[in-house]
Coordinates of C-alpha atoms in Angstrom, one line a residue:
Chain A
M1 CA -38.2 36.2 -38.4
K2 CA -37.0 32.9 -36.8
I3 CA -33.5 32.5 -36.5
K4 CA -31.2 29.3 -35.6
A5 CA -29.6 28.9 -32.5
H6 CA -25.8 29.6 -33.3
Q7 CA -27.1 33.0 -34.8
L8 CA -29.0 34.0 -31.7
I9 CA -25.6 33.6 -29.7
E10 CA -24.3 35.8 -32.0
S11 CA -27.3 38.5 -31.9
I12 CA -26.6 41.6 -29.8
E13 CA -29.6 41.1 -27.8
F14 CA -28.2 37.8 -26.5
K15 CA -24.7 39.0 -25.8
K16 CA -26.1 41.9 -24.0
L17 CA -28.2 39.5 -21.8
V18 CA -25.1 37.5 -20.9
R19 CA -23.1 40.7 -20.4
T20 CA -25.9 42.4 -18.2
R21 CA -26.3 38.9 -16.1
W22 CA -22.9 38.5 -15.0
T23 CA -22.6 42.6 -14.3
V24 CA -25.5 41.9 -12.0
S25 CA -23.9 38.9 -10.4
F26 CA -20.1 40.4 -10.0
V27 CA -21.9 43.8 -8.6
L28 CA -23.9 42.0 -6.1
L29 CA -21.0 39.5 -5.3
F30 CA -19.0 42.9 -4.8
F31 CA -21.4 44.1 -2.1
L32 CA -21.5 40.8 -0.4
F33 CA -17.7 40.5 -0.2
L34 CA -17.8 44.1 1.0
N35 CA -20.3 43.2 3.6
Y36 CA -18.8 40.2 5.1
Y37 CA -15.1 40.5 4.6
G38 CA -15.3 43.9 5.7
F39 CA -17.4 42.8 8.8
I40 CA -14.2 40.3 9.2
L41 CA -11.5 42.9 9.0
I42 CA -13.1 45.2 11.2
I43 CA -13.3 42.7 13.8
A44 CA -9.4 41.9 13.3
L45 CA -8.2 45.3 12.6
K46 CA -10.5 48.1 14.0
K47 CA -11.8 46.0 17.1
E48 CA -12.6 49.3 19.0
W49 CA -15.6 49.9 16.7
V50 CA -17.5 47.0 17.2
T51 CA -16.8 47.0 21.0
Q52 CA -18.5 50.6 21.5
K53 CA -21.6 50.5 23.2
L54 CA -25.0 50.5 21.8
G55 CA -27.7 50.4 25.0
T56 CA -26.4 47.5 27.0
G57 CA -24.9 45.9 24.1
N58 CA -22.5 46.9 21.6
Y59 CA -22.3 47.9 17.6
G60 CA -20.5 44.4 17.1
L61 CA -23.7 42.2 18.4
Y62 CA -25.8 44.0 16.1
A63 CA -23.9 44.1 13.1
G64 CA -23.5 40.3 13.1
A65 CA -27.1 40.1 12.6
S66 CA -27.0 43.0 10.0
V67 CA -24.3 41.3 8.1
I68 CA -27.0 38.5 7.7
L69 CA -29.8 40.6 6.8
F70 CA -28.0 42.6 4.2
S71 CA -26.7 39.4 2.2
W72 CA -30.3 38.3 2.6
L73 CA -31.5 41.8 0.9
L74 CA -28.7 41.0 -1.6
T75 CA -30.3 37.5 -2.5
F76 CA -33.6 39.0 -2.6
L77 CA -32.3 41.7 -4.7
Y78 CA -31.1 39.4 -7.5
V79 CA -34.6 37.6 -7.4
F80 CA -36.2 40.9 -7.8
W81 CA -33.9 41.5 -10.9
A82 CA -34.4 38.1 -12.3
N83 CA -38.0 38.0 -12.3
K84 CA -38.8 41.6 -13.4
Y85 CA -35.6 41.6 -16.0
Y86 CA -33.9 38.4 -17.2
D87 CA -37.0 36.2 -17.2
Q88 CA -38.6 38.6 -19.7
E89 CA -35.7 38.9 -21.9
V90 CA -35.1 35.0 -21.7
E91 CA -38.6 34.5 -23.2
V92 CA -38.4 37.4 -26.0
L93 CA -35.2 35.7 -27.1
K94 CA -36.7 32.0 -27.1
S95 CA -39.7 33.2 -29.0
K96 CA -37.1 34.1 -32.0
L97 CA -35.9 30.6 -32.0
E98 CA -37.0 28.3 -34.6
S99 CA -39.2 25.7 -33.3
E100 CA -36.8 22.8 -34.1
N101 CA -34.4 24.1 -31.9
R102 CA -36.4 24.4 -28.8
Chain B
M1 CA -29.7 22.3 38.5
E2 CA -30.0 18.7 38.3
S3 CA -29.7 17.3 34.7
S4 CA -31.5 14.0 33.5
L5 CA -29.1 14.3 30.3
G6 CA -27.3 11.1 29.8
Q7 CA -30.1 8.6 30.9
P8 CA -32.7 7.1 28.6
N9 CA -35.3 9.4 28.6
F10 CA -38.5 7.6 27.6
I11 CA -40.0 10.9 26.3
S12 CA -36.7 11.6 23.9
V13 CA -36.8 8.3 22.9
L14 CA -40.8 8.5 22.0
F15 CA -40.2 11.6 20.0
F16 CA -37.3 9.9 17.9
V17 CA -39.2 7.0 17.2
V18 CA -42.3 8.9 16.0
F19 CA -39.8 10.6 13.7
V20 CA -38.3 7.7 12.2
V21 CA -41.6 6.0 11.9
L22 CA -42.9 8.9 10.2
T23 CA -39.9 9.3 7.9
L24 CA -40.0 5.3 7.0
G25 CA -43.6 5.6 6.3
I26 CA -42.7 8.5 3.5
T27 CA -39.8 5.9 2.4
Y28 CA -42.1 3.4 1.8
W29 CA -44.2 6.1 -0.1
A30 CA -41.6 7.3 -2.0
A31 CA -40.3 3.5 -2.7
K32 CA -43.4 3.2 -5.0
K33 CA -42.5 6.2 -6.6
T34 CA -38.9 5.5 -7.2
K35 CA -38.4 3.4 -10.2
T36 CA -36.3 5.4 -13.0
S37 CA -33.1 7.0 -12.3
S38 CA -34.3 10.6 -12.7
E39 CA -36.8 9.4 -9.7
F40 CA -33.9 8.0 -7.7
Y41 CA -31.1 10.7 -8.1
A42 CA -33.5 13.7 -8.9
A43 CA -37.2 13.0 -7.1
G44 CA -38.5 13.3 -11.0
R45 CA -37.4 16.8 -10.8
S46 CA -40.9 17.6 -9.3
I47 CA -40.2 19.4 -6.0
T48 CA -40.9 23.1 -5.7
G49 CA -39.0 26.2 -5.0
F50 CA -40.1 26.4 -1.6
Q51 CA -40.2 22.6 -1.0
N52 CA -36.6 22.6 -2.1
G53 CA -35.8 25.7 -0.3
L54 CA -36.9 23.8 3.1
A55 CA -34.6 20.8 2.1
L56 CA -31.6 22.6 1.0
S57 CA -31.8 24.1 4.6
G58 CA -32.3 20.8 5.8
D59 CA -29.1 19.6 4.4
F60 CA -27.3 22.9 5.3
M61 CA -28.3 23.2 9.2
S62 CA -26.2 20.4 10.7
A63 CA -26.1 19.4 14.3
A64 CA -22.4 21.4 14.1
S65 CA -24.5 24.4 13.5
F66 CA -27.6 23.9 15.9
L67 CA -25.4 22.7 18.7
G68 CA -22.3 23.7 17.7
I69 CA -22.5 27.4 17.7
S70 CA -25.1 27.7 20.2
G71 CA -22.5 26.3 22.8
M72 CA -19.8 28.4 20.9
V73 CA -21.9 31.4 22.0
A74 CA -22.4 30.1 25.2
L75 CA -18.9 29.3 26.1
K76 CA -16.9 31.9 24.2
G77 CA -19.3 34.6 23.6
Y78 CA -19.1 36.9 20.7
D79 CA -16.5 34.6 18.7
G80 CA -19.6 32.1 18.1
I81 CA -21.4 35.3 15.9
I82 CA -18.7 35.7 14.2
Y83 CA -18.9 32.0 13.0
A84 CA -22.4 31.8 12.7
V85 CA -22.5 34.7 10.2
G86 CA -19.7 33.1 8.1
W87 CA -22.2 30.3 7.4
L88 CA -24.6 32.2 5.9
V89 CA -23.2 34.3 3.3
G90 CA -22.4 31.3 0.8
W91 CA -26.0 31.1 0.2
P92 CA -26.3 34.9 -2.3
A93 CA -22.6 33.9 -3.8
L94 CA -24.3 30.3 -4.7
M95 CA -27.4 32.2 -5.9
F96 CA -25.1 34.8 -8.2
L97 CA -22.6 32.4 -9.6
L98 CA -24.0 28.7 -9.8
A99 CA -27.6 28.3 -9.1
E100 CA -29.4 28.7 -12.8
P101 CA -26.4 27.7 -14.7
L102 CA -26.1 24.4 -12.5
R103 CA -29.8 23.8 -13.0
N104 CA -29.7 24.1 -16.8
L105 CA -26.7 22.2 -17.5
G106 CA -26.6 19.3 -14.9
K107 CA -28.5 16.2 -14.5
Y108 CA -27.7 14.5 -11.3
T109 CA -24.1 15.5 -10.4
F110 CA -22.2 18.6 -10.3
A111 CA -19.6 16.6 -12.4
D112 CA -22.8 16.8 -15.3
V113 CA -21.6 20.3 -15.6
L114 CA -17.7 20.1 -16.0
A115 CA -18.6 17.1 -18.6
F116 CA -20.7 19.1 -20.7
R117 CA -17.9 20.2 -22.7
L118 CA -14.7 18.6 -21.4
K119 CA -13.6 15.2 -22.0
Q120 CA -15.9 12.8 -20.2
K121 CA -13.7 10.1 -18.9
P122 CA -10.8 11.9 -17.5
I123 CA -12.9 14.8 -15.9
R124 CA -15.3 12.4 -14.2
I125 CA -13.0 10.3 -12.3
V126 CA -11.3 13.6 -11.3
A127 CA -14.8 14.9 -10.1
S128 CA -15.7 11.8 -8.6
I129 CA -12.7 12.0 -6.2
G130 CA -13.2 15.3 -5.1
G131 CA -16.8 14.6 -4.8
I132 CA -16.6 11.6 -2.6
L133 CA -13.5 12.9 -0.4
V134 CA -15.7 15.8 0.5
T135 CA -19.2 13.6 1.2
I136 CA -16.8 11.0 3.2
T137 CA -15.3 13.5 5.5
Y138 CA -18.1 15.3 5.9
S139 CA -20.2 12.0 6.8
I140 CA -17.5 11.0 9.1
A141 CA -17.3 14.4 11.1
Q142 CA -21.5 13.8 11.6
I143 CA -21.4 10.4 12.2
V144 CA -18.9 10.6 14.9
G145 CA -20.6 13.6 16.3
S146 CA -23.8 11.8 16.5
G147 CA -22.5 8.8 18.3
K148 CA -21.0 11.4 21.1
L149 CA -24.2 13.4 20.7
I150 CA -26.7 10.2 21.6
N151 CA -24.1 8.9 24.2
L152 CA -24.1 12.2 26.1
M153 CA -28.2 12.7 25.8
F154 CA -29.5 9.2 26.0
G155 CA -26.6 7.1 27.5
L156 CA -26.4 4.7 24.6
P157 CA -23.4 3.1 23.7
Y158 CA -21.7 5.0 20.9
E159 CA -21.5 1.9 18.5
L160 CA -24.8 1.4 18.9
A161 CA -25.5 4.9 18.2
V162 CA -23.8 5.0 15.3
L163 CA -25.2 1.8 13.9
I164 CA -28.6 3.2 14.2
V165 CA -27.9 6.3 12.5
G166 CA -26.4 4.1 9.7
G167 CA -29.2 1.8 9.6
V168 CA -31.9 4.4 9.2
M169 CA -30.0 6.5 6.7
L170 CA -29.5 3.6 4.5
L171 CA -33.1 2.7 4.5
Y172 CA -34.2 6.2 3.4
V173 CA -31.9 6.3 0.8
L174 CA -32.0 2.5 -0.4
F175 CA -35.8 2.8 -0.9
G176 CA -36.9 5.9 -1.1
G177 CA -33.8 7.8 -3.1
M178 CA -34.1 11.6 -3.6
I179 CA -37.7 11.8 -2.8
A180 CA -37.7 10.2 0.7
T181 CA -34.5 11.8 1.3
T182 CA -35.9 15.5 0.5
W183 CA -39.2 14.8 2.6
V184 CA -36.6 13.5 5.4
Q185 CA -34.8 17.1 5.0
I186 CA -37.9 19.0 4.6
I187 CA -39.7 17.6 8.3
K188 CA -36.2 18.0 10.1
A189 CA -35.8 21.8 8.6
C190 CA -39.5 22.5 10.0
L191 CA -38.6 20.5 13.6
L192 CA -35.3 22.3 13.7
L193 CA -36.8 25.7 13.0
F194 CA -39.5 25.1 15.4
G195 CA -37.4 23.9 18.3
V196 CA -35.2 26.5 18.0
T197 CA -37.8 29.2 17.5
L198 CA -39.8 28.0 20.8
L199 CA -36.3 27.9 22.8
V200 CA -35.6 31.6 21.8
I201 CA -39.2 32.5 23.0
L202 CA -38.9 30.7 26.3
S203 CA -35.5 32.1 26.7
M204 CA -36.5 35.7 25.9
A205 CA -39.6 35.3 28.4
Q206 CA -36.9 35.0 31.1
F207 CA -35.3 38.5 30.2
G208 CA -38.9 40.6 29.6
F209 CA -38.6 40.0 26.0
S210 CA -35.6 42.5 26.0
L211 CA -32.2 42.0 24.2
E212 CA -30.9 44.8 26.6
N213 CA -31.8 42.7 29.7
L214 CA -30.1 39.6 27.9
F215 CA -26.7 41.4 27.1
S216 CA -26.6 42.9 30.7
A217 CA -27.3 40.0 32.5
V218 CA -24.4 38.3 30.0
E219 CA -22.4 41.6 31.1
T220 CA -22.7 41.3 35.0
K221 CA -22.3 37.4 34.9
F222 CA -19.2 37.1 32.6
G223 CA -18.0 40.5 32.1
R224 CA -18.0 42.9 29.0
T225 CA -15.6 40.7 27.1
A226 CA -18.3 38.0 26.6
L227 CA -19.9 40.7 24.2
E228 CA -16.8 41.3 22.3
P229 CA -14.7 39.9 20.0
G230 CA -12.0 37.7 21.4
G231 CA -9.1 35.2 19.8
F232 CA -10.9 34.8 17.0
A233 CA -9.7 38.2 15.8
S234 CA -6.5 37.4 16.2
S235 CA -5.1 36.7 12.9
P236 CA -6.9 38.3 10.3
I237 CA -5.7 36.3 7.3
D238 CA -6.8 33.1 9.1
S239 CA -10.1 34.8 9.3
I240 CA -10.3 35.6 6.2
S241 CA -9.2 32.1 4.8
L242 CA -12.1 30.2 7.0
G243 CA -14.7 32.9 5.5
L244 CA -13.1 32.0 2.4
A245 CA -13.7 28.4 3.0
L246 CA -17.0 28.4 4.7
M247 CA -18.5 30.9 1.6
F248 CA -17.1 29.2 -1.2
G249 CA -17.0 25.4 0.5
L250 CA -21.0 25.7 0.2
L251 CA -20.4 25.8 -3.6
G252 CA -18.7 23.1 -3.8
L253 CA -20.7 20.4 -1.7
P254 CA -22.1 17.6 -3.7
H255 CA -25.4 16.9 -1.8
I256 CA -26.2 20.8 -1.7
L257 CA -25.7 21.1 -5.6
M258 CA -27.5 18.3 -6.4
R259 CA -30.4 19.5 -4.9
F260 CA -31.2 21.8 -7.8
Y261 CA -31.8 19.0 -9.9
T262 CA -34.9 18.0 -8.0
V263 CA -36.5 21.2 -9.2
P264 CA -38.5 21.6 -12.5
D265 CA -36.3 24.5 -14.2
A266 CA -33.9 27.6 -13.3
K267 CA -36.4 29.6 -12.0
E268 CA -37.4 26.9 -9.2
A269 CA -33.9 27.0 -8.5
R270 CA -33.5 30.4 -7.8
K271 CA -36.9 30.6 -5.8
S272 CA -35.2 27.5 -3.9
V273 CA -31.8 29.5 -2.6
A274 CA -34.0 32.6 -1.8
Y275 CA -35.9 30.2 0.6
A276 CA -33.0 28.7 1.8
T277 CA -31.3 31.8 2.7
T278 CA -34.3 33.0 4.4
F279 CA -34.5 30.0 6.4
I280 CA -30.9 30.1 7.5
G281 CA -30.6 33.5 7.8
Y282 CA -33.5 33.4 10.6
F283 CA -31.7 30.4 12.0
Y284 CA -28.3 32.1 12.1
I285 CA -29.6 35.5 13.3
I286 CA -31.6 33.8 17.0
I287 CA -29.2 31.0 17.4
P288 CA -27.1 33.1 19.7
I289 CA -30.1 33.9 21.6
V290 CA -30.0 30.5 22.6
G291 CA -26.2 30.7 23.5
F292 CA -26.3 33.9 25.5
A293 CA -29.3 32.6 27.5
A294 CA -27.9 29.2 28.2
A295 CA -24.7 30.6 29.6
V296 CA -26.7 33.2 32.1
L297 CA -29.4 30.6 32.8
I298 CA -27.1 27.6 33.5
G299 CA -23.5 29.0 33.5
R300 CA -20.5 28.4 31.7
E301 CA -19.0 25.7 34.1
Q302 CA -22.1 23.5 34.3
I303 CA -22.2 23.3 30.2
A304 CA -18.5 22.7 30.0
G305 CA -19.0 20.1 32.8
I306 CA -21.0 18.0 30.7
D307 CA -19.2 18.6 27.4
K308 CA -16.1 20.7 27.1
G309 CA -17.0 21.5 23.8
G310 CA -20.4 23.2 24.7
N311 CA -22.3 21.1 22.8
M312 CA -25.0 20.3 25.5
A313 CA -25.7 24.3 25.9
A314 CA -29.0 24.1 23.8
A315 CA -30.1 20.8 25.5
L316 CA -29.8 21.9 28.8
L317 CA -31.5 25.1 28.3
A318 CA -34.5 23.2 26.8
E319 CA -34.5 21.0 30.0
L320 CA -34.4 24.1 32.4
L321 CA -37.1 26.0 30.6
G322 CA -39.5 23.2 29.2
G323 CA -38.4 20.3 31.5
T324 CA -37.8 16.6 30.4
P325 CA -40.7 17.0 27.6
F326 CA -38.7 19.7 26.0
L327 CA -35.5 18.0 26.2
G328 CA -36.5 15.1 24.8
F329 CA -37.8 16.9 21.8
I330 CA -34.5 18.9 21.3
A331 CA -32.6 15.8 21.9
A332 CA -34.7 13.8 19.2
V333 CA -34.6 17.0 16.8
A334 CA -30.7 16.9 17.3
F335 CA -30.5 13.0 16.3
A336 CA -33.4 13.5 13.3
T337 CA -30.5 16.3 11.9
I338 CA -27.7 14.1 11.8
L339 CA -29.8 11.1 10.1
A340 CA -31.1 13.7 7.7
V341 CA -27.8 15.1 6.6
V342 CA -26.2 12.0 6.7
A343 CA -29.0 10.4 4.3
G344 CA -28.5 13.3 2.1
L345 CA -24.4 12.5 1.9
T346 CA -25.0 9.1 1.4
L347 CA -27.3 9.5 -1.5
A348 CA -24.8 12.2 -3.1
A349 CA -21.7 9.6 -2.9
A350 CA -24.3 6.9 -4.4
S351 CA -25.3 9.3 -7.2
T352 CA -21.6 10.0 -8.0
I353 CA -20.4 6.2 -8.0
S354 CA -23.4 5.0 -10.2
H355 CA -23.7 7.8 -12.6
D356 CA -20.6 9.5 -13.0
L357 CA -18.4 6.5 -12.7
Y358 CA -20.6 3.7 -13.7
F359 CA -22.7 4.9 -16.1
N360 CA -20.6 7.5 -17.6
V361 CA -17.0 6.1 -17.2
F362 CA -17.6 2.2 -17.1
T363 CA -20.4 1.8 -19.6
E364 CA -20.2 4.8 -21.3
G365 CA -23.5 5.5 -21.0
K366 CA -24.9 2.3 -22.1
A367 CA -26.4 0.9 -19.2
T368 CA -30.1 0.6 -18.7
E369 CA -32.4 2.6 -16.0
D370 CA -32.7 -0.7 -14.2
E371 CA -29.1 -1.1 -14.2
Q372 CA -28.1 2.2 -13.0
V373 CA -30.8 2.2 -10.0
S374 CA -29.7 -1.2 -9.0
V375 CA -25.9 0.2 -9.2
A376 CA -26.8 3.4 -7.2
K377 CA -28.6 1.3 -4.6
K378 CA -25.4 -1.1 -4.2
A379 CA -23.2 2.0 -3.9
T380 CA -25.3 3.2 -1.4
V381 CA -25.1 -0.1 0.6
V382 CA -21.3 -0.2 0.4
F383 CA -21.2 3.8 1.1
S384 CA -23.1 3.5 4.4
I385 CA -20.9 0.6 5.6
V386 CA -17.9 2.1 4.7
S387 CA -19.2 5.3 6.7
I388 CA -20.1 3.6 9.8
L389 CA -17.0 1.6 10.1
L390 CA -14.8 4.6 9.5
G391 CA -17.1 6.3 12.0
I392 CA -16.3 3.8 14.5
L393 CA -12.6 3.8 13.8
F394 CA -12.5 7.7 14.3
K395 CA -14.3 7.2 17.4
D396 CA -11.6 9.3 19.7
Q397 CA -10.8 11.8 16.7
N398 CA -11.5 15.5 16.7
V399 CA -14.4 16.0 14.3
A400 CA -13.9 19.8 14.0
F401 CA -10.9 19.1 11.4
M402 CA -13.0 16.8 9.1
V403 CA -15.5 19.7 8.8
G404 CA -13.0 22.2 8.1
L405 CA -11.4 19.6 5.3
A406 CA -14.6 19.1 3.7
F407 CA -15.3 22.7 3.2
A408 CA -11.6 23.1 2.4
I409 CA -11.9 20.8 -0.4
A410 CA -15.1 21.8 -1.4
A411 CA -13.9 25.0 -2.0
S412 CA -10.4 24.3 -3.5
G413 CA -11.4 21.3 -5.3
N414 CA -14.9 21.2 -6.6
F415 CA -15.9 25.2 -6.8
P416 CA -12.8 26.4 -9.4
A417 CA -13.3 24.1 -11.8
L418 CA -17.1 24.5 -11.7
F419 CA -17.2 28.2 -11.7
L420 CA -14.3 28.2 -14.9
S421 CA -16.4 25.6 -16.9
I422 CA -19.5 28.2 -16.8
L423 CA -17.3 31.2 -17.4
W424 CA -14.3 30.8 -19.4
K425 CA -14.2 29.7 -22.7
N426 CA -10.7 28.5 -22.9
F427 CA -11.2 26.2 -20.0
S428 CA -9.7 23.1 -21.1
T429 CA -9.8 19.4 -19.9
A430 CA -6.3 19.3 -18.4
G431 CA -7.3 22.6 -16.6
G432 CA -10.3 20.9 -15.0
V433 CA -8.3 17.8 -14.1
F434 CA -5.2 19.6 -12.7
S435 CA -7.4 22.3 -10.6
I436 CA -9.5 19.7 -8.9
L437 CA -6.6 17.7 -8.2
I438 CA -4.5 20.3 -7.0
G439 CA -7.1 21.7 -5.3
S440 CA -8.3 18.8 -3.3
I441 CA -4.8 17.5 -2.7
S442 CA -3.2 20.7 -1.4
A443 CA -5.9 21.6 0.9
T444 CA -5.7 18.4 2.4
L445 CA -1.9 18.4 2.8
F446 CA -2.5 21.9 4.4
I447 CA -5.0 20.8 6.7
I448 CA -2.7 18.0 8.2
F449 CA 0.2 20.5 8.5
S450 CA -1.7 23.0 10.3
P451 CA -2.0 24.0 13.6
T452 CA -5.4 21.9 14.0
V453 CA -4.1 18.7 13.0
W454 CA -0.1 18.9 13.6
V455 CA -0.2 20.7 16.6
D456 CA -3.2 19.6 18.0
V457 CA -3.8 16.2 17.0
F458 CA -0.2 14.8 16.1
K459 CA 1.5 17.0 19.3
F460 CA 4.1 18.9 17.4
D461 CA 5.3 21.7 18.8
Q462 CA 5.3 23.9 15.6
A463 CA 2.9 23.6 12.9
I464 CA 4.4 23.7 9.2
F465 CA 1.6 25.6 7.4
P466 CA 0.8 28.4 9.6
L467 CA -3.2 28.7 8.8
K468 CA -5.5 27.1 10.7
N469 CA -7.7 26.9 7.3
P470 CA -5.8 26.6 4.4
A471 CA -8.8 27.7 1.8
I472 CA -7.1 31.0 0.6
V473 CA -4.0 29.3 -0.7
S474 CA -5.4 26.2 -2.1
M475 CA -8.1 27.7 -3.7
S476 CA -5.5 30.4 -5.3
L477 CA -3.4 27.1 -6.1
A478 CA -6.3 25.8 -8.1
F479 CA -7.4 28.5 -9.8
I480 CA -3.8 29.3 -11.0
S481 CA -3.3 25.8 -12.2
A482 CA -6.7 26.0 -14.5
F483 CA -5.4 28.7 -16.0
I484 CA -1.4 27.5 -16.5
F485 CA -2.9 24.0 -17.7
S486 CA -5.9 25.1 -19.7
K487 CA -2.8 27.6 -21.8
L488 CA -0.5 24.4 -21.8
F489 CA -3.0 22.0 -23.4
P490 CA -6.0 23.7 -24.8
D491 CA -9.1 21.9 -26.0
E492 CA -10.4 23.0 -29.1
N493 CA -13.1 20.8 -28.9
A494 CA -14.1 22.4 -25.5
A495 CA -13.7 25.7 -26.7
A496 CA -16.0 25.2 -29.8
K497 CA -18.9 23.9 -27.5
F498 CA -19.0 26.8 -25.3
E499 CA -21.6 28.3 -27.9
S500 CA -23.9 25.7 -27.6
E501 CA -23.2 25.6 -23.7
K502 CA -24.4 29.2 -23.7
V503 CA -27.9 28.7 -25.2
R504 CA -28.6 26.1 -22.5
V505 CA -27.1 28.1 -19.7
Y506 CA -28.8 31.3 -20.1
L507 CA -32.0 30.1 -21.7
G508 CA -32.7 26.9 -20.4
I509 CA -32.7 25.6 -23.9
G510 CA -31.9 21.7 -23.8
A511 CA -32.3 21.6 -20.1
E512 CA -34.2 18.2 -18.9

């Protein structure tokens, strides 16, 4: 059965899609904050953690690169989720719309 | 080591001329395709995710990142790394919060997103003020930086350098619009990534391709402290505030945001950010190696002797490892980098003036295609002349605070309003207007009263505002005023349109 746009917005599927989208975004954003501001705060408050030796370098040198790497991973996690789940749901919902509304 | 920096160098001039001729050729090709306003502002939405990812990284990796961060690592050691990390973390946030809604809601500028359900006139006027403030301060910083850089590298007079940068950028934007600007960014991003990779490989060869050897060489020469955080860590609130400005500033930079309209749909917008994050992440992971290698192989005193800020570290290292040809190549890349970033900024400003102010406010959407493109071109000329003149006027100013200012205004003036208009149903026109105004004005005032300007520039003893970067306070003020003014002056029309906005944001239905 085809439905109109304003009905679609009221549908459970659409509301679930919106909720899931922002849940995923904010969970990933939370980890990004933890990752980056955690790094900054450790440097500011617990400097001795990063100055500990690791080989000839120290933990801090590798931590900087790890923060970048982890942020990059989060970005790709989002792309993976969006391609796997979000785009499919969008297609399903779009196919339910009346053609005149497209 | 005797350096040939500062003398007109045949090879670097040659590399630079090749770059300019090549990119002007592209501009000529793009000019023939640039007829409609969609082609002028958004490259006809024909850019792929991969191309746009490269172009985004080109727009973002300014000379400040390339020369500035390697120089900071060379002179100050670990603190430069902390700074480099901060430049990347905005990209995931941009992906999670704005990339897709932006592409689905807007046409040419970020103000389109705000104006989707708020009242056109007030919101576009205010958003333009925020946008132009950011682009002009960022442009001046780039232009002043380029003048000094070229002065140091080629020995050309400052004013002449500024005129060359301004003139070439004007040609790109004026004739080629977004298509040419995008290709200039793509070429520049490839050159920059290639140049830095080569520099890192040649440096690591000196240390037997072992980070351990590099670190121990740094330790032997400068002591353990070069590998440990120093002054940067002294004030945690200041560090967090700078982090906020770097992260959310990206989400309010008009020349970055308008890149999302050059791709055909939200999926490509998503891909753009993924590619951009990859390139930029790679760049910021390897750039500290350049800094450390320069410190060990050349020495801090020699680097600081040529430029106090250490901006010549990468160039000196290139000369040491690859001789004059490599110095020439790196110098030309640095010049191309500034040129490309300034072209992107000019296009963003011209779009705001012609699309938001002229088309939507002044003629209320009644201007024809030809009129719009013609006004956009006039705006390009005016903006270029103004930024060249300001660049000459600000010759002896410290540019660091202008970059800080651009990011602080973007994070406090533009981002909160953009974010709330997508997520909060009860966001009203008054809320938007006051959020942008209070965010931008407070960020500007706090920077002027901060230690960076009040003490370092005006030479007062004590700063009125204690933080070096105001984002933590000015962003909060922008969010609070958005909330208060939306509650005081609700906008029923805007709330009603929130539903139709949703279909577009989440499903992409109706997006151009």
